[in-house]
Amino acid sequence: MSAAASHHITPAVREWIAEQARAGHSPQVLLESMKASGWEEDAAIEVLETVLRDIVEAHARQQALPSANRVPEPALNGAPATLWAHDREVRVVMALRDPRVVVFAGLLSDDECDEIVSLAGARLARSHTVDTTTGASEVNEARTSDGMFFTRGEHAVCARFEARIAALLNWPVENGEGLQVLHYRPGAEYKPHYDYFDPEQPGTPTVLKRGGQRVATVVTYLNTPLRGGGTTFPDVGLEIRPLKGHAVFFSYDRPHPSTRSLHGGAPVLEGEKWVATKWLRVGRFD
């Protein structure tokens, strides 16, 4: 937090923000009110984020929730229409604060999408999930897609893609897992789930030895299905339409449902869906 923002957070400001939050007003409503009172937008955003984060942390301590981790975050102060991602400009299509969900357009070109699909096609097998009771991977009936993993930087297009994600989200390349490519045929889906590893499961300590906890996900659409196949966030009634080259980013600062990061892949109703998923860890993933 900057010195200027710290100076602005008086007890009266802190209490006003807390009262408005308890009354159910969204951060956007609070921001507009502060701007109408003469606040500069960047200062108001920084103060709001600091106070609301403090409120969430206090609630978490009261509820004995897991401690929060630092998470990847794009530079969205000032509501930019575009961001520079390593070697290309991407558009910011949508941004939601709670849960943190951001949709980007043009993270991959059409040709890059086609190249990744082609490289992945020969290595597809029934998709697995991590079994946190043992730490091993397993076929899960909730996930009816085919998939494969690239190692980090395995092909030039993968390395370029990973560099863009790192630059866009201000997160080290080495803290990312390898890209997973998934192929959904008509009727295939991935039922709502969390991407973090449940700390209550006995296999989680084994999984966390490589990079620690997951803190964010980037799902990039490699084609546009004819119907269906959206990415859903049931806790907030949100569904992202899968469009070729677009990506949805979401973060979760602790392994707990309070992050409202429950999400799923809706059934493909017509055509097929290809996605590339990138999970980001709190530490280096080797």
GROMACS .gro file of C-alpha atoms in nm, residues 1-221:
model
  221
    1MET     CA    1   0.000   0.000   0.000
    2SER     CA    2   0.132   0.346  -0.091
    3ALA     CA    3   0.196   0.619   0.165
    4ALA     CA    4  -0.077   0.831   0.006
    5ALA     CA    5  -0.335   0.554   0.041
    6SER     CA    6  -0.229   0.491   0.402
    7HIS     CA    7  -0.282   0.860   0.479
    8HIS     CA    8  -0.638   0.843   0.339
    9ILE     CA    9  -0.747   0.545   0.552
   10THR     CA   10  -0.876   0.726   0.856
   11PRO     CA   11  -1.092   0.544   1.113
   12ALA     CA   12  -1.396   0.722   0.969
   13VAL     CA   13  -1.318   0.606   0.613
   14ARG     CA   14  -1.254   0.251   0.730
   15GLU     CA   15  -1.582   0.240   0.924
   16TRP     CA   16  -1.778   0.388   0.632
   17ILE     CA   17  -1.645   0.123   0.394
   18ALA     CA   18  -1.721  -0.152   0.646
   19GLU     CA   19  -2.077  -0.026   0.698
   20GLN     CA   20  -2.139  -0.009   0.323
   21ALA     CA   21  -1.999  -0.359   0.274
   22ARG     CA   22  -2.220  -0.496   0.553
   23ALA     CA   23  -2.519  -0.331   0.384
   24GLY     CA   24  -2.444  -0.532   0.070
   25HIS     CA   25  -2.315  -0.253  -0.155
   26SER     CA   26  -2.070  -0.371  -0.420
   27PRO     CA   27  -1.713  -0.237  -0.445
   28GLN     CA   28  -1.810  -0.064  -0.771
   29VAL     CA   29  -2.090   0.125  -0.594
   30LEU     CA   30  -1.848   0.229  -0.319
   31LEU     CA   31  -1.594   0.341  -0.577
   32GLU     CA   32  -1.845   0.558  -0.759
   33SER     CA   33  -1.956   0.714  -0.430
   34MET     CA   34  -1.597   0.794  -0.335
   35LYS     CA   35  -1.528   0.948  -0.676
   36ALA     CA   36  -1.842   1.161  -0.644
   37SER     CA   37  -1.704   1.285  -0.311
   38GLY     CA   38  -1.383   1.402  -0.477
   39TRP     CA   39  -1.154   1.099  -0.453
   40GLU     CA   40  -0.914   1.027  -0.737
   41GLU     CA   41  -1.001   0.689  -0.887
   42ASP     CA   42  -0.664   0.518  -0.834
   43ALA     CA   43  -0.644   0.629  -0.470
   44ALA     CA   44  -1.003   0.522  -0.405
   45ILE     CA   45  -0.941   0.179  -0.559
   46GLU     CA   46  -0.628   0.126  -0.350
   47VAL     CA   47  -0.805   0.228  -0.028
   48LEU     CA   48  -1.107   0.011  -0.105
   49GLU     CA   49  -0.893  -0.292  -0.184
   50THR     CA   50  -0.689  -0.246   0.135
   51VAL     CA   51  -0.987  -0.203   0.368
   52LEU     CA   52  -1.197  -0.476   0.209
   53ARG     CA   53  -0.902  -0.715   0.222
   54ASP     CA   54  -0.860  -0.634   0.593
   55ILE     CA   55  -1.230  -0.706   0.649
   56VAL     CA   56  -1.206  -1.038   0.468
   57GLU     CA   57  -0.896  -1.135   0.667
   58ALA     CA   58  -1.064  -1.047   0.996
   59HIS     CA   59  -1.363  -1.260   0.900
   60ALA     CA   60  -1.133  -1.544   0.797
   61ARG     CA   61  -0.958  -1.539   1.135
   62GLN     CA   62  -1.294  -1.546   1.313
   63GLN     CA   63  -1.404  -1.844   1.102
   64ALA     CA   64  -1.065  -2.020   1.134
   65LEU     CA   65  -1.026  -2.022   0.756
   66PRO     CA   66  -0.693  -2.108   0.590
   67SER     CA   67  -0.450  -1.818   0.558
   68ALA     CA   68  -0.461  -1.616   0.237
   69ASN     CA   69  -0.191  -1.645  -0.027
   70ARG     CA   70  -0.068  -1.375  -0.261
   71VAL     CA   71  -0.234  -1.425  -0.599
   72PRO     CA   72  -0.163  -1.328  -0.960
   73GLU     CA   73  -0.332  -1.004  -1.064
   74PRO     CA   74  -0.344  -0.810  -1.391
   75ALA     CA   75  -0.279  -0.434  -1.375
   76LEU     CA   76  -0.641  -0.318  -1.395
   77ASN     CA   77  -0.625   0.003  -1.191
   78GLY     CA   78  -0.777   0.277  -1.399
   79ALA     CA   79  -0.992   0.027  -1.595
   80PRO     CA   80  -0.767  -0.006  -1.903
   81ALA     CA   81  -0.927  -0.133  -2.222
   82THR     CA   82  -0.611  -0.324  -2.320
   83LEU     CA   83  -0.301  -0.469  -2.153
   84TRP     CA   84   0.038  -0.560  -2.297
   85ALA     CA   85   0.116  -0.930  -2.264
   86HIS     CA   86   0.482  -0.997  -2.351
   87ASP     CA   87   0.457  -0.960  -2.728
   88ARG     CA   88   0.098  -0.863  -2.805
   89GLU     CA   89  -0.187  -0.648  -2.683
   90VAL     CA   90  -0.494  -0.815  -2.535
   91ARG     CA   91  -0.834  -0.661  -2.468
   92VAL     CA   92  -1.001  -0.662  -2.128
   93VAL     CA   93  -1.355  -0.780  -2.198
   94MET     CA   94  -1.491  -0.820  -1.845
   95ALA     CA   95  -1.364  -0.786  -1.487
   96LEU     CA   96  -1.535  -0.907  -1.171
   97ARG     CA   97  -1.382  -0.842  -0.829
   98ASP     CA   98  -1.555  -1.101  -0.605
   99PRO     CA   99  -1.483  -1.363  -0.715
  100ARG     CA  100  -1.188  -1.233  -0.913
  101VAL     CA  101  -1.273  -1.321  -1.274
  102VAL     CA  102  -1.130  -1.142  -1.578
  103VAL     CA  103  -1.198  -1.221  -1.945
  104PHE     CA  104  -0.934  -1.132  -2.204
  105ALA     CA  105  -0.971  -1.125  -2.583
  106GLY     CA  106  -0.686  -1.210  -2.819
  107LEU     CA  107  -0.452  -1.387  -2.580
  108LEU     CA  108  -0.384  -1.628  -2.867
  109SER     CA  109  -0.415  -1.570  -3.241
  110ASP     CA  110  -0.628  -1.805  -3.451
  111ASP     CA  111  -0.314  -1.961  -3.599
  112GLU     CA  112  -0.166  -2.021  -3.253
  113CYS     CA  113  -0.489  -2.185  -3.137
  114ASP     CA  114  -0.483  -2.415  -3.439
  115GLU     CA  115  -0.116  -2.501  -3.382
  116ILE     CA  116  -0.175  -2.599  -3.017
  117VAL     CA  117  -0.473  -2.815  -3.116
  118SER     CA  118  -0.263  -2.987  -3.383
  119LEU     CA  119   0.028  -3.051  -3.146
  120ALA     CA  120  -0.202  -3.186  -2.876
  121GLY     CA  121  -0.422  -3.404  -3.095
  122ALA     CA  122  -0.195  -3.708  -3.122
  123ARG     CA  123  -0.146  -3.733  -2.743
  124LEU     CA  124  -0.505  -3.712  -2.617
  125ALA     CA  125  -0.637  -3.959  -2.361
  126ARG     CA  126  -0.929  -3.962  -2.116
  127SER     CA  127  -0.881  -3.665  -1.881
  128HIS     CA  128  -0.762  -3.722  -1.525
  129THR     CA  129  -0.800  -3.522  -1.206
  130VAL     CA  130  -0.578  -3.519  -0.897
  131ASP     CA  131  -0.700  -3.758  -0.625
  132THR     CA  132  -0.616  -3.569  -0.307
  133THR     CA  133  -0.674  -3.877  -0.093
  134THR     CA  134  -0.356  -4.023  -0.243
  135GLY     CA  135  -0.189  -3.746  -0.442
  136ALA     CA  136  -0.214  -3.951  -0.764
  137SER     CA  137  -0.412  -3.873  -1.080
  138GLU     CA  138  -0.729  -4.063  -1.167
  139VAL     CA  139  -1.013  -4.078  -1.418
  140ASN     CA  140  -1.312  -3.891  -1.274
  141GLU     CA  141  -1.669  -3.937  -1.399
  142ALA     CA  142  -1.731  -3.563  -1.343
  143ARG     CA  143  -1.484  -3.484  -1.621
  144THR     CA  144  -1.586  -3.631  -1.957
  145SER     CA  145  -1.321  -3.478  -2.183
  146ASP     CA  146  -1.000  -3.601  -2.343
  147GLY     CA  147  -0.678  -3.425  -2.252
  148MET     CA  148  -0.300  -3.411  -2.243
  149PHE     CA  149  -0.021  -3.206  -2.083
  150PHE     CA  150   0.267  -3.020  -2.241
  151THR     CA  151   0.574  -2.970  -2.028
  152ARG     CA  152   0.646  -2.604  -1.963
  153GLY     CA  153   0.799  -2.448  -2.275
  154GLU     CA  154   0.783  -2.777  -2.468
  155HIS     CA  155   0.714  -2.601  -2.799
  156ALA     CA  156   0.783  -2.245  -2.910
  157VAL     CA  157   0.411  -2.167  -2.917
  158CYS     CA  158   0.376  -2.298  -2.560
  159ALA     CA  159   0.670  -2.091  -2.435
  160ARG     CA  160   0.530  -1.779  -2.603
  161PHE     CA  161   0.185  -1.841  -2.455
  162GLU     CA  162   0.329  -1.896  -2.107
  163ALA     CA  163   0.535  -1.577  -2.130
  164ARG     CA  164   0.219  -1.382  -2.215
  165ILE     CA  165   0.034  -1.523  -1.916
  166ALA     CA  166   0.328  -1.441  -1.686
  167ALA     CA  167   0.347  -1.082  -1.812
  168LEU     CA  168  -0.028  -1.030  -1.811
  169LEU     CA  169  -0.077  -1.157  -1.455
  170ASN     CA  170   0.253  -1.042  -1.302
  171TRP     CA  171   0.343  -1.397  -1.201
  172PRO     CA  172   0.665  -1.592  -1.267
  173VAL     CA  173   0.665  -1.838  -1.557
  174GLU     CA  174   0.827  -2.099  -1.331
  175ASN     CA  175   0.528  -2.086  -1.094
  176GLY     CA  176   0.302  -2.227  -1.364
  177GLU     CA  177   0.219  -2.590  -1.437
  178GLY     CA  178   0.254  -2.712  -1.793
  179LEU     CA  179  -0.035  -2.638  -2.028
  180GLN     CA  180  -0.318  -2.888  -2.026
  181VAL     CA  181  -0.518  -2.916  -2.349
  182LEU     CA  182  -0.872  -3.057  -2.327
  183HIS     CA  183  -1.108  -3.171  -2.601
  184TYR     CA  184  -1.482  -3.184  -2.532
  185ARG     CA  185  -1.710  -3.364  -2.778
  186PRO     CA  186  -2.092  -3.312  -2.786
  187GLY     CA  187  -2.233  -3.387  -2.441
  188ALA     CA  188  -1.895  -3.369  -2.267
  189GLU     CA  189  -1.867  -3.147  -1.960
  190TYR     CA  190  -1.675  -3.082  -1.640
  191LYS     CA  191  -1.908  -3.052  -1.343
  192PRO     CA  192  -1.855  -2.765  -1.095
  193HIS     CA  193  -1.541  -2.804  -0.887
  194TYR     CA  194  -1.256  -2.614  -0.722
  195ASP     CA  195  -0.903  -2.606  -0.864
  196TYR     CA  196  -0.720  -2.569  -0.533
  197PHE     CA  197  -0.611  -2.877  -0.340
  198ASP     CA  198  -0.827  -2.952  -0.036
  199PRO     CA  199  -0.602  -2.921   0.273
  200GLU     CA  200  -0.821  -3.171   0.459
  201GLN     CA  201  -0.739  -3.454   0.219
  202PRO     CA  202  -0.451  -3.688   0.312
  203GLY     CA  203  -0.288  -3.677  -0.032
  204THR     CA  204  -0.264  -3.297  -0.046
  205PRO     CA  205   0.079  -3.266   0.127
  206THR     CA  206   0.226  -3.488  -0.146
  207VAL     CA  207   0.075  -3.272  -0.422
  208LEU     CA  208   0.196  -2.950  -0.257
  209LYS     CA  209   0.560  -3.059  -0.263
  210ARG     CA  210   0.573  -2.936  -0.625
  211GLY     CA  211   0.509  -2.563  -0.611
  212GLY     CA  212   0.268  -2.540  -0.320
  213GLN     CA  213  -0.099  -2.455  -0.350
  214ARG     CA  214  -0.272  -2.351  -0.671
  215VAL     CA  215  -0.382  -1.985  -0.657
  216ALA     CA  216  -0.517  -1.909  -1.005
  217THR     CA  217  -0.639  -2.059  -1.332
  218VAL     CA  218  -0.632  -1.939  -1.692
  219VAL     CA  219  -0.868  -2.117  -1.935
  220THR     CA  220  -0.807  -2.023  -2.299
  221TYR     CA  221  -1.050  -2.126  -2.572
   0.00000   0.00000   0.00000
